[in-house]
XYZ file of C-alpha atoms in Angstrom:
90
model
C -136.116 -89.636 18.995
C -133.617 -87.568 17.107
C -131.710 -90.311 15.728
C -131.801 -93.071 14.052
C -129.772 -96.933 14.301
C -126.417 -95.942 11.707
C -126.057 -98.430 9.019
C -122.904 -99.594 8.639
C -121.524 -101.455 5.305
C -118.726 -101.032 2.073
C -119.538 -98.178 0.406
C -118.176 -96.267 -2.822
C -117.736 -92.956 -2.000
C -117.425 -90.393 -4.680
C -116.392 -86.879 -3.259
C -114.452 -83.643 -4.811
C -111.977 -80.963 -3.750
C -111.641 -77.313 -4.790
C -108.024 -76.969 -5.647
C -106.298 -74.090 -8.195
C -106.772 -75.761 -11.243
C -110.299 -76.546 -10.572
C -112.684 -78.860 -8.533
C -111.184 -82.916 -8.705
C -113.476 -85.701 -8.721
C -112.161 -89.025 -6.729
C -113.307 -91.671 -5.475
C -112.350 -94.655 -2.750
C -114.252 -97.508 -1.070
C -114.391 -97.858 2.385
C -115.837 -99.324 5.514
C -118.771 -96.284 6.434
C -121.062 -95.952 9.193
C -123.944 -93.856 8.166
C -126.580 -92.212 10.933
C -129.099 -89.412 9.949
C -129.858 -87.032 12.604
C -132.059 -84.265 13.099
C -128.882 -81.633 11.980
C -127.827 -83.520 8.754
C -126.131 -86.720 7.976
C -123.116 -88.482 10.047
C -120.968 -90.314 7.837
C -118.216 -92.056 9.675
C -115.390 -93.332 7.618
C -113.589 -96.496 8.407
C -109.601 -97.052 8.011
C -107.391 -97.820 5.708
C -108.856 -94.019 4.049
C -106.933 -91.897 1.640
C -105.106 -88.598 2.966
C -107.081 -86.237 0.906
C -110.421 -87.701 1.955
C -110.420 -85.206 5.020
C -110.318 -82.125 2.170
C -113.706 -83.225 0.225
C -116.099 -80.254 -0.088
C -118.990 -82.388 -1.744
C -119.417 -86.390 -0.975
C -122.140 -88.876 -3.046
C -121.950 -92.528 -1.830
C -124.357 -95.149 -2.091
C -125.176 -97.820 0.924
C -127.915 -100.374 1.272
C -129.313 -99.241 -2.341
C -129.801 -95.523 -1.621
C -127.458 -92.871 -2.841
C -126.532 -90.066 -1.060
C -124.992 -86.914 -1.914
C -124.135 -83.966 0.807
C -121.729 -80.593 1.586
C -119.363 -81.866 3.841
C -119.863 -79.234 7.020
C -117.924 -80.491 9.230
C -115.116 -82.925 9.317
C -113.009 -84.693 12.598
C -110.569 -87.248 12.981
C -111.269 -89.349 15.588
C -109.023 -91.405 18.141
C -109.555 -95.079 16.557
C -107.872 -93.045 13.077
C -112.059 -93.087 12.087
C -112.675 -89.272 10.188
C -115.945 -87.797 10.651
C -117.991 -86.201 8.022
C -120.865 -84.045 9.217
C -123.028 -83.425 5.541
C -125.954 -81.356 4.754
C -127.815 -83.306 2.724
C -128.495 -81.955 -1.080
């Protein structure tokens, strides 16, 4: 089995975003649902979620105890206003 239950909870997510005057560290806390699969990590981020989330280049969160940090890949906004992060784990 490729997949594993997601683990849904609050979590603090940390992430960055390259922009002309450098990389900018933010942060926000959100509703997540978290799955690992055999690609990478599916992190699944819950509204209300700020604008620029959908622009983060690196994310580190921590959920249940265990931090995580990853390259966002991939990202998609979803139809339930959900965005998608597809991360390669670092």
């Amino acid at each position: 089995m490729d997949a594993i239950l997601p683990v849904n909870g609050m979590a603090r997510i940390d992430y960055t975003q390259d922009t002309l005057f450098g990389p900018i560290t933010r942060h926000v806390e959100c509703q997540v649902s978290l799955q690992h699969q055999a690609g990478g990590t599916v992190l699944k981020v819950f509204q209300p979620l700020p604008d620029d989330l959908r622009d983060a280049q690196t994310v580190v969160f921590a959920l249940e105890g265990r931090r995580t940090r990853g390259v966002v890949k991939h990202r998609r906004h979803l139809a339930d206003h959900s965005l998608r992060l597809e991360l390669e784990r670092q």
